[in-house]
Coordinates of C-alpha atoms in Angstrom, one line a residue:
Chain A
M1 CA 0.0 0.0 0.0
R2 CA 1.2 3.5 -0.8
Y3 CA 1.4 5.6 2.3
T4 CA 1.2 9.4 2.6
L5 CA 3.7 11.4 4.7
R6 CA 1.0 11.5 7.4
D7 CA 0.7 7.7 7.3
Y8 CA 4.5 7.4 7.8
L9 CA 4.4 9.8 10.7
R10 CA 1.6 7.7 12.3
L11 CA 3.6 4.5 11.5
A12 CA 6.5 5.9 13.3
E13 CA 4.3 6.9 16.2
I14 CA 2.9 3.3 16.4
G15 CA 6.5 2.0 16.2
N16 CA 7.6 4.2 19.1
R17 CA 4.7 3.2 21.3
L18 CA 5.4 -0.5 20.6
R19 CA 9.1 0.2 21.2
G20 CA 8.2 1.6 24.6
T21 CA 6.2 -1.5 25.6
F22 CA 8.8 -3.9 24.4
E23 CA 11.5 -2.1 26.4
L24 CA 9.3 -2.2 29.5
W25 CA 9.2 -6.0 29.1
N26 CA 13.1 -6.0 29.0
Y27 CA 13.4 -6.7 25.3
R28 CA 16.3 -5.1 23.4
E29 CA 16.0 -3.7 19.9
I30 CA 18.0 -5.3 17.1
V31 CA 18.7 -3.5 13.8
F32 CA 19.8 -5.1 10.6
P33 CA 21.3 -3.6 7.5
A34 CA 18.8 -3.2 4.7
I35 CA 20.8 -5.5 2.3
E36 CA 22.1 -8.9 3.2
E37 CA 24.0 -11.6 1.2
Y38 CA 21.6 -14.1 -0.2
S39 CA 21.2 -17.3 1.8
E40 CA 18.7 -20.1 1.4
S41 CA 18.0 -19.9 5.2
I42 CA 16.8 -16.3 4.9
R43 CA 13.2 -15.9 4.0
K44 CA 11.5 -13.2 2.0
G45 CA 13.4 -10.1 0.9
T46 CA 13.7 -8.9 -2.7
K47 CA 16.6 -10.5 -4.5
F48 CA 19.1 -8.7 -6.7
A49 CA 22.5 -9.2 -8.2
H50 CA 25.5 -6.9 -7.8
N51 CA 29.1 -7.6 -9.0
N52 CA 28.1 -11.3 -9.7
E53 CA 26.9 -11.8 -6.1
F54 CA 23.3 -12.3 -5.0
Y55 CA 21.7 -10.2 -2.3
V56 CA 18.3 -9.6 -0.7
I57 CA 16.8 -6.3 0.4
C58 CA 14.9 -6.2 3.7
P59 CA 14.3 -9.9 4.3
D60 CA 12.3 -11.4 7.2
A61 CA 13.9 -10.5 10.5
T62 CA 13.2 -13.8 12.4
S63 CA 15.1 -15.9 9.8
R64 CA 18.0 -13.5 10.1
I65 CA 18.1 -13.9 13.8
I66 CA 17.8 -17.7 13.5
K67 CA 20.7 -17.8 11.0
D68 CA 23.1 -15.7 13.0
F69 CA 22.2 -16.3 16.7
N70 CA 25.1 -18.1 18.4
N71 CA 24.3 -19.1 21.9
G72 CA 22.6 -18.1 25.1
E73 CA 19.2 -16.6 25.7
A74 CA 17.8 -13.4 24.4
R75 CA 14.9 -11.1 24.4
L76 CA 14.9 -9.1 21.2
Y77 CA 12.6 -6.9 19.2
Y78 CA 12.8 -5.2 15.8
I79 CA 10.8 -2.7 13.8
S80 CA 11.5 -2.8 10.1
E81 CA 10.2 -3.0 6.6
V82 CA 10.1 -6.5 5.1
L83 CA 10.0 -7.0 1.4
D84 CA 8.8 -10.1 -0.4
G85 CA 10.0 -10.0 -4.0
E86 CA 8.5 -6.5 -4.6
I87 CA 9.7 -3.0 -4.2
R88 CA 7.2 -2.2 -1.4
G89 CA 6.8 -4.3 1.6
V90 CA 5.1 -4.6 5.0
W91 CA 6.3 -2.7 8.1
E92 CA 6.6 -5.1 10.9
A93 CA 7.2 -4.9 14.6
G94 CA 8.3 -8.2 16.1
V95 CA 9.5 -9.8 19.3
E96 CA 11.6 -12.9 19.8
L97 CA 12.2 -14.7 23.1
I98 CA 15.0 -17.2 22.7
G99 CA 15.4 -19.8 25.5
G100 CA 13.3 -20.1 28.7
R101 CA 10.9 -22.4 30.4
E102 CA 7.6 -23.8 29.3
P103 CA 4.9 -22.6 29.7
D104 CA 6.3 -19.3 31.1
M105 CA 7.8 -18.2 27.8
Y106 CA 4.6 -18.6 25.9
V107 CA 2.7 -16.6 28.6
E108 CA 5.4 -13.9 28.5
V109 CA 5.4 -13.4 24.8
L110 CA 1.6 -13.4 24.6
S111 CA 1.5 -10.9 27.5
V112 CA 3.9 -8.7 25.6
L113 CA 1.6 -8.9 22.6
I114 CA -1.5 -8.1 24.6
T115 CA 0.1 -5.0 26.3
A116 CA 1.6 -3.9 23.0
L117 CA -1.8 -3.7 21.4
E118 CA -3.3 -2.1 24.5
S119 CA -0.6 0.6 24.4
L120 CA -2.0 1.6 21.0
G121 CA -5.5 1.8 22.4
I122 CA -6.5 -1.3 20.6
E123 CA -8.5 -3.4 23.0
D124 CA -11.0 -5.3 20.8
F125 CA -8.8 -8.1 19.5
Y126 CA -8.6 -11.8 19.8
I127 CA -5.7 -14.1 20.0
D128 CA -6.3 -17.6 18.6
V129 CA -3.7 -20.2 19.7
G130 CA -3.2 -23.3 17.6
S131 CA -0.7 -26.2 17.5
V132 CA 1.4 -27.9 14.9
K133 CA 1.9 -30.9 17.1
V134 CA -1.8 -31.5 17.7
W135 CA -2.2 -32.0 13.9
E136 CA 1.0 -34.1 13.8
E137 CA -0.6 -36.3 16.5
A138 CA -3.9 -36.4 14.8
T139 CA -2.4 -37.6 11.5
R140 CA -0.1 -40.2 13.0
G141 CA -0.6 -43.4 11.0
I142 CA -1.8 -41.5 7.9
E143 CA 1.5 -39.6 7.3
P144 CA 1.3 -39.9 3.5
F145 CA -1.8 -37.7 3.7
R146 CA -0.3 -35.0 5.9
E147 CA 0.2 -32.6 3.0
E148 CA -3.5 -32.9 2.0
V149 CA -4.6 -32.3 5.6
R150 CA -2.4 -29.2 5.7
R151 CA -3.8 -28.0 2.4
A152 CA -7.3 -28.6 3.8
L153 CA -6.4 -26.4 6.9
L154 CA -4.8 -23.7 4.8
T155 CA -7.8 -23.3 2.6
R156 CA -10.3 -24.5 5.3
N157 CA -11.7 -27.0 2.8
F158 CA -12.8 -30.1 4.7
G159 CA -13.8 -31.7 1.4
I160 CA -10.1 -32.4 0.8
I161 CA -10.0 -34.5 4.0
E162 CA -13.3 -36.2 3.2
S163 CA -11.9 -37.4 -0.1
L164 CA -9.0 -39.2 1.5
P165 CA -9.0 -43.0 1.8
I166 CA -9.0 -43.0 5.6
S167 CA -11.5 -44.4 8.1
A168 CA -14.7 -42.6 9.0
G169 CA -13.7 -42.4 12.6
R170 CA -10.4 -40.7 11.7
K171 CA -12.4 -38.2 9.5
R172 CA -14.7 -37.5 12.5
A173 CA -11.7 -36.8 14.7
L174 CA -10.1 -34.5 12.2
W175 CA -13.5 -32.7 11.8
R176 CA -13.7 -32.1 15.5
L177 CA -10.1 -30.6 15.5
F178 CA -10.9 -28.6 12.4
N179 CA -13.7 -26.8 14.2
F180 CA -12.4 -26.8 17.8
R181 CA -12.5 -23.3 19.3
G182 CA -12.6 -22.9 23.1
K183 CA -10.7 -22.5 26.3
R184 CA -9.9 -26.1 27.2
S185 CA -8.8 -28.7 24.8
G186 CA -7.4 -31.5 26.9
V187 CA -3.9 -30.7 25.6
E188 CA -2.1 -29.9 28.9
K189 CA 0.4 -27.5 27.5
L190 CA -2.1 -25.4 25.5
D191 CA -4.7 -25.4 28.3
A192 CA -2.0 -24.1 30.7
I193 CA -1.1 -21.2 28.4
V194 CA -4.8 -20.0 28.2
E195 CA -5.3 -20.5 32.0
L196 CA -2.1 -18.7 33.0
L197 CA -2.9 -15.8 30.7
G198 CA -6.4 -15.4 32.1
D199 CA -7.4 -13.1 29.3
E200 CA -10.9 -13.5 27.9
R201 CA -9.6 -12.6 24.4
V202 CA -7.4 -15.6 24.1
F203 CA -8.8 -18.8 22.7
L204 CA -7.5 -22.2 21.5
D205 CA -8.4 -22.7 17.9
F206 CA -7.0 -25.7 16.1
G207 CA -8.1 -24.3 12.7
T208 CA -5.4 -21.7 13.1
V209 CA -2.6 -22.1 10.6
R210 CA 0.5 -20.1 10.0
P211 CA 2.2 -20.2 6.6
L212 CA 5.8 -20.1 7.8
P213 CA 7.7 -23.4 7.7
Y214 CA 9.8 -23.0 10.8
Y215 CA 7.1 -23.3 13.5
T216 CA 7.5 -26.4 15.7
D217 CA 4.4 -26.3 17.8
V218 CA 2.5 -23.4 19.4
I219 CA 1.3 -20.9 16.8
F220 CA -1.1 -18.0 17.2
E221 CA -2.8 -15.3 15.2
V222 CA -4.1 -12.0 16.5
Y223 CA -7.0 -10.2 14.8
S224 CA -9.7 -7.6 15.4
P225 CA -13.4 -7.9 14.3
R226 CA -12.9 -4.3 12.9
L227 CA -10.4 -5.4 10.3
G228 CA -10.6 -8.2 7.7
K229 CA -6.9 -9.0 7.9
P230 CA -4.8 -10.4 10.8
L231 CA -3.0 -7.9 12.9
G232 CA -0.2 -10.3 13.2
G233 CA 0.8 -13.7 14.5
G234 CA 3.7 -15.9 15.6
G235 CA 4.7 -19.1 17.1
E236 CA 7.3 -21.4 18.5
Y237 CA 10.5 -22.4 16.6
L238 CA 14.0 -23.6 17.2
V239 CA 17.3 -21.7 17.3
G240 CA 19.9 -24.4 17.1
N241 CA 18.4 -26.8 19.7
K242 CA 17.0 -24.0 21.8
K243 CA 13.3 -23.3 22.0
A244 CA 12.2 -19.8 20.9
I245 CA 8.9 -18.0 20.4
G246 CA 8.1 -14.8 18.7
F247 CA 5.5 -12.7 16.9
A248 CA 5.3 -10.0 14.3
L249 CA 2.7 -7.3 14.0
D250 CA 1.7 -5.8 10.7
L251 CA 2.0 -2.0 11.3
G252 CA -0.1 -1.3 8.2
A253 CA -3.0 -3.2 9.8
L254 CA -2.5 -1.5 13.2
L255 CA -2.5 1.9 11.3
K256 CA -6.1 1.2 10.3
L257 CA -7.2 0.8 13.9
Y258 CA -4.9 3.3 15.7
K259 CA -6.7 6.4 16.8
G260 CA -3.6 8.2 18.1
R261 CA -3.0 9.5 21.6
E262 CA -1.5 12.9 22.2
R263 CA 0.7 13.0 25.2
K264 CA 0.1 15.9 27.5
R265 CA 2.9 18.4 27.1
H266 CA 4.3 21.2 29.3
V267 CA 3.9 24.3 27.2
L268 CA 6.6 26.9 27.6
M269 CA 6.5 30.5 26.3
G270 CA 8.6 33.6 26.8
E271 CA 12.1 34.8 26.4
P272 CA 14.1 32.2 24.3
G273 CA 17.1 31.8 26.6
E274 CA 15.0 31.3 29.7
V275 CA 12.4 29.1 27.9
Y276 CA 15.0 26.7 26.4
R277 CA 16.9 26.5 29.7
R278 CA 13.6 25.5 31.5
A279 CA 12.8 23.1 28.6
R280 CA 16.1 21.3 29.0
E281 CA 15.5 20.8 32.7
L282 CA 12.1 19.3 32.0
V283 CA 13.3 17.0 29.3
K284 CA 16.1 15.8 31.5
M285 CA 13.3 14.7 34.0
G286 CA 11.5 13.0 31.2
I287 CA 8.7 15.5 31.0
P288 CA 7.4 16.2 27.4
V289 CA 7.6 19.9 26.4
E290 CA 6.3 22.1 23.7
V291 CA 8.2 25.4 23.3
R292 CA 6.3 28.2 21.7
P293 CA 8.9 30.9 21.2
Chain B
M1 CA -22.6 -11.2 6.2
R2 CA -21.7 -9.5 2.8
F3 CA -21.3 -11.3 -0.5
V4 CA -19.1 -10.0 -3.2
L5 CA -20.0 -11.6 -6.6
P6 CA -18.4 -11.4 -10.0
K7 CA -20.1 -9.4 -12.7
G8 CA -20.2 -11.4 -15.9
R9 CA -20.7 -15.1 -16.7
L10 CA -20.5 -16.3 -13.1
L11 CA -23.1 -14.0 -11.7
K12 CA -26.3 -15.8 -12.7
P13 CA -25.1 -19.3 -11.7
S14 CA -23.8 -17.9 -8.4
I15 CA -27.2 -16.4 -7.5
E16 CA -29.0 -19.6 -8.6
F17 CA -26.6 -21.8 -6.5
L18 CA -26.9 -19.7 -3.4
G19 CA -30.7 -19.6 -3.9
K20 CA -30.8 -23.5 -3.9
A21 CA -29.1 -23.4 -0.5
G22 CA -31.8 -21.0 0.8
V23 CA -29.6 -17.9 0.5
E24 CA -31.8 -15.3 -1.2
L25 CA -29.9 -12.2 -2.2
D26 CA -31.2 -9.0 -3.7
L27 CA -29.0 -7.8 -6.5
P28 CA -28.0 -4.1 -6.9
N29 CA -30.4 -2.1 -9.1
G30 CA -29.3 -1.0 -12.6
R31 CA -25.7 0.0 -12.6
E32 CA -25.3 0.2 -8.9
L33 CA -22.6 -1.9 -7.4
V34 CA -24.0 -2.4 -3.9
S35 CA -27.5 -3.8 -3.2
A36 CA -30.0 -1.7 -1.2
D37 CA -29.5 -3.8 1.9
G38 CA -25.7 -3.6 1.5
R39 CA -25.4 -7.4 1.5
V40 CA -24.4 -7.9 -2.2
L41 CA -21.4 -6.2 -3.8
L42 CA -20.7 -6.6 -7.5
A43 CA -17.0 -6.5 -8.6
R44 CA -14.9 -7.3 -11.6
A45 CA -14.3 -11.1 -11.6
F46 CA -10.5 -10.4 -11.2
D47 CA -11.1 -8.3 -8.1
V48 CA -13.4 -10.6 -6.1
P49 CA -10.5 -12.4 -4.3
V50 CA -9.0 -9.0 -3.4
Y51 CA -12.2 -7.8 -1.8
V52 CA -12.6 -11.0 0.2
E53 CA -8.9 -10.9 1.3
H54 CA -9.4 -7.4 2.5
G55 CA -12.6 -7.8 4.5
V56 CA -15.7 -8.7 2.6
E57 CA -16.9 -11.8 4.3
V58 CA -17.8 -14.2 1.4
G59 CA -17.3 -14.2 -2.3
I60 CA -17.5 -16.4 -5.4
A61 CA -14.7 -16.3 -8.0
G62 CA -13.1 -18.6 -10.6
S63 CA -10.1 -20.6 -9.5
D64 CA -8.2 -18.9 -12.3
V65 CA -8.4 -15.4 -10.7
V66 CA -7.9 -16.8 -7.2
L67 CA -4.6 -18.4 -8.3
E68 CA -3.6 -15.4 -10.4
R69 CA -4.2 -13.0 -7.6
G70 CA -2.5 -15.2 -5.0
S71 CA -5.0 -13.9 -2.4
D72 CA -4.8 -15.1 1.2
V73 CA -8.4 -16.3 1.6
F74 CA -10.1 -19.5 2.7
I75 CA -11.6 -21.7 -0.1
P76 CA -14.0 -24.1 1.7
L77 CA -15.8 -25.3 -1.5
E78 CA -15.4 -25.9 -5.1
L79 CA -18.7 -25.0 -6.8
P80 CA -20.3 -27.0 -9.7
F81 CA -20.3 -24.2 -12.3
G82 CA -17.9 -21.9 -14.1
K83 CA -16.1 -25.0 -15.5
C84 CA -13.5 -24.3 -18.1
R85 CA -9.7 -24.5 -18.5
I86 CA -6.7 -22.3 -19.1
S87 CA -4.7 -23.4 -22.1
V88 CA -1.8 -22.5 -24.3
A89 CA -2.8 -21.7 -27.8
V90 CA -0.9 -20.8 -31.0
P91 CA -1.8 -19.9 -34.6
G92 CA -2.9 -23.0 -36.5
E93 CA -0.4 -22.5 -39.2
R94 CA 2.6 -22.3 -36.8
K95 CA 1.6 -25.1 -34.4
R96 CA 4.2 -25.6 -31.6
Y97 CA 4.0 -27.3 -28.3
P98 CA 5.0 -25.6 -25.0
E99 CA 8.2 -27.7 -24.7
D100 CA 9.4 -26.0 -27.9
M101 CA 8.5 -22.5 -27.0
D102 CA 11.9 -21.4 -25.6
G103 CA 12.2 -17.7 -26.3
F104 CA 8.6 -17.2 -27.2
R105 CA 6.6 -14.2 -26.2
I106 CA 3.4 -15.3 -24.4
A107 CA 0.4 -12.9 -24.2
T108 CA -2.0 -13.5 -21.3
K109 CA -4.3 -12.0 -18.7
Y110 CA -2.7 -14.5 -16.3
P111 CA 1.0 -13.6 -16.1
R112 CA 1.5 -15.4 -12.7
I113 CA -0.1 -18.6 -13.9
A114 CA 1.7 -18.5 -17.3
R115 CA 5.0 -17.8 -15.7
S116 CA 4.5 -20.6 -13.2
Y117 CA 3.5 -23.1 -15.9
F118 CA 6.5 -22.4 -18.2
D119 CA 8.8 -22.5 -15.2
S120 CA 7.4 -25.9 -14.2
I121 CA 8.3 -27.3 -17.6
G122 CA 11.7 -25.5 -17.7
V123 CA 10.9 -23.4 -20.7
D124 CA 12.2 -19.8 -20.7
V125 CA 9.6 -17.4 -22.2
E126 CA 8.8 -13.7 -22.1
V127 CA 5.3 -13.2 -20.5
M128 CA 3.4 -10.1 -21.6
K129 CA 0.4 -9.0 -19.6
L130 CA -2.7 -7.9 -21.6
H131 CA -6.1 -7.1 -20.1
G132 CA -8.4 -8.8 -22.7
S133 CA -8.9 -9.9 -26.3
V134 CA -5.6 -11.7 -25.9
E135 CA -6.1 -13.6 -29.3
L136 CA -5.4 -10.3 -31.1
S137 CA -1.8 -10.3 -29.9
V138 CA -0.9 -13.4 -32.0
R139 CA -2.9 -12.2 -35.0
T140 CA -1.0 -8.9 -35.0
G141 CA 2.3 -10.7 -34.5
I142 CA 3.2 -9.0 -31.1
A143 CA 3.1 -12.4 -29.4
D144 CA 3.9 -15.9 -30.4
A145 CA 1.4 -17.7 -28.3
I146 CA -1.3 -17.1 -25.7
V147 CA -2.3 -18.5 -22.3
D148 CA -6.0 -17.9 -21.9
I149 CA -9.4 -19.2 -20.7
V150 CA -11.0 -21.8 -23.0
E151 CA -14.6 -22.8 -22.6
T152 CA -15.8 -24.2 -25.9
G153 CA -12.8 -23.3 -28.1
Q154 CA -15.0 -21.3 -30.4
T155 CA -13.2 -18.0 -29.8
L156 CA -9.9 -19.7 -30.5
R157 CA -11.1 -21.2 -33.7
E158 CA -12.7 -18.0 -35.0
N159 CA -9.3 -16.3 -34.5
G160 CA -7.3 -19.1 -36.2
L161 CA -5.8 -20.5 -33.0
V162 CA -5.4 -24.0 -31.8
E163 CA -5.1 -25.3 -28.3
V164 CA -1.8 -27.1 -27.7
A165 CA -1.7 -27.7 -23.9
K166 CA -3.9 -27.4 -20.9
V167 CA -2.5 -25.4 -18.0
M168 CA -5.2 -26.0 -15.4
D169 CA -8.9 -26.8 -15.0
V170 CA -11.0 -23.9 -13.8
S171 CA -14.1 -23.9 -11.5
A172 CA -16.0 -21.4 -9.5
L173 CA -14.9 -21.3 -5.8
L174 CA -16.5 -20.2 -2.6
L175 CA -14.1 -17.7 -0.9
V176 CA -14.2 -16.7 2.8
N177 CA -12.3 -14.0 4.5
R178 CA -9.9 -15.4 7.1
I179 CA -11.0 -13.2 9.9
A180 CA -14.7 -13.5 9.1
Q181 CA -14.3 -17.3 9.5
K182 CA -13.3 -16.6 13.1
V183 CA -15.6 -13.7 13.9
L184 CA -18.7 -15.2 12.2
F185 CA -17.7 -18.8 12.9
D186 CA -21.2 -20.3 13.3
E187 CA -22.8 -18.2 10.5
I188 CA -20.1 -19.1 8.0
N189 CA -20.0 -22.8 8.9
E190 CA -23.8 -22.9 8.5
L191 CA -23.5 -21.3 5.1
V192 CA -20.8 -23.8 4.0
M193 CA -22.8 -26.8 5.3
K194 CA -25.9 -25.6 3.4
L195 CA -23.9 -25.2 0.2
R196 CA -22.3 -28.6 0.7
G197 CA -25.9 -30.0 1.1
V198 CA -26.7 -28.6 -2.4
L199 CA -23.4 -30.1 -3.8
D200 CA -24.2 -33.5 -2.3
G201 CA -27.7 -33.3 -3.8
G202 CA -29.4 -32.8 -0.4
A203 CA -31.3 -29.7 -1.4

């Protein structure tokens, strides 16, 4: 989408508010160069050649972190434009928590997500939590048909599953999962996440799918009834052999819901020398000012 | 729940099929694009998937435009109308098969589908996007072959073209917005079940 200058100002405002929330949760910002050497492990980005070498512009941040992360644990966030083969891309704000205990890490990242949206004044959202492993388990014994089951989920076309040469009982079980949406599923790990979060906007929904290939189990999608597109989503993945979980928000989607909140400012007027001296004192104390010379 | 329907050949069978499932829709009057009750929107066939992707709850479009647009929508049902195919066609007097089209210029309304097809058979072609009357491109010599919709083959024959390969079968599809599926879960599931009932001959 082509943005106006005003849109870019508002995108920056949204980014700053999210930055504030991520910092409050003890996440550190990571910045990447716009251009990176091409690698098969890096997703998205717009490819180009220069001096007989291949490069990508603005690829997906999570895959860059996975590729270069060495060791240890980390709480990271980024705010950047991500291209996908085109010259215009999507502005994303994302969080990655690498290492930690279950289920705490899921609860933490979803808490960051909830407070990030609330910091923008967006309260009418839902988070649907799904699971890759639940479907792996449900398709155990019919592995050759996993791709068809995945395609059925991606398109939400149960007819694909019905046409498979599998038992009626198995189809009924898959149908139940296909339509499961609630607070308790009987899957201990997932039920614990919902219970510990204790937020009425969080549901388990096994019809939730995420297109990215690197998710290993828990996935989630966040959306608002006011917008026909997801606000973002995320999931669990591996960095080396370490568990990680992250999400990315689509700032363009948030822009459509964001009303803007003007911070109260201390207005200063008068003789410039005195006014700016006073303004410097207030800014040092973290008080927003507006100088009207 | 709003429905976006394609103007043109799919409109009548779409209304009839929905009607069989008990979904009665009032169409917009005259040249209006939105019905009086706001439930029905009429769009160009190529734009229906885009409207659904961006928020209109339900739509009907051909699988050709859904694939070409690459829209992120749910497709719970294939519908029993709008059946045709996308094919490669060439002038009858210069008949060549796709495998021998290296270096050809291909005119099409479907550049993504055409590119993907020739990539899949490892043939390097130049794809040229046109917005309609694609047959004209080979008659005037600005393209060597076309990739286009074929229903009966009559348009091809009348323009001296012959079909040399099928790229894909095409059918009308039911499209559902991803978020609407969550927010209107019961309503959408009920609609899909009713339509499936018609497909299965139950209505």
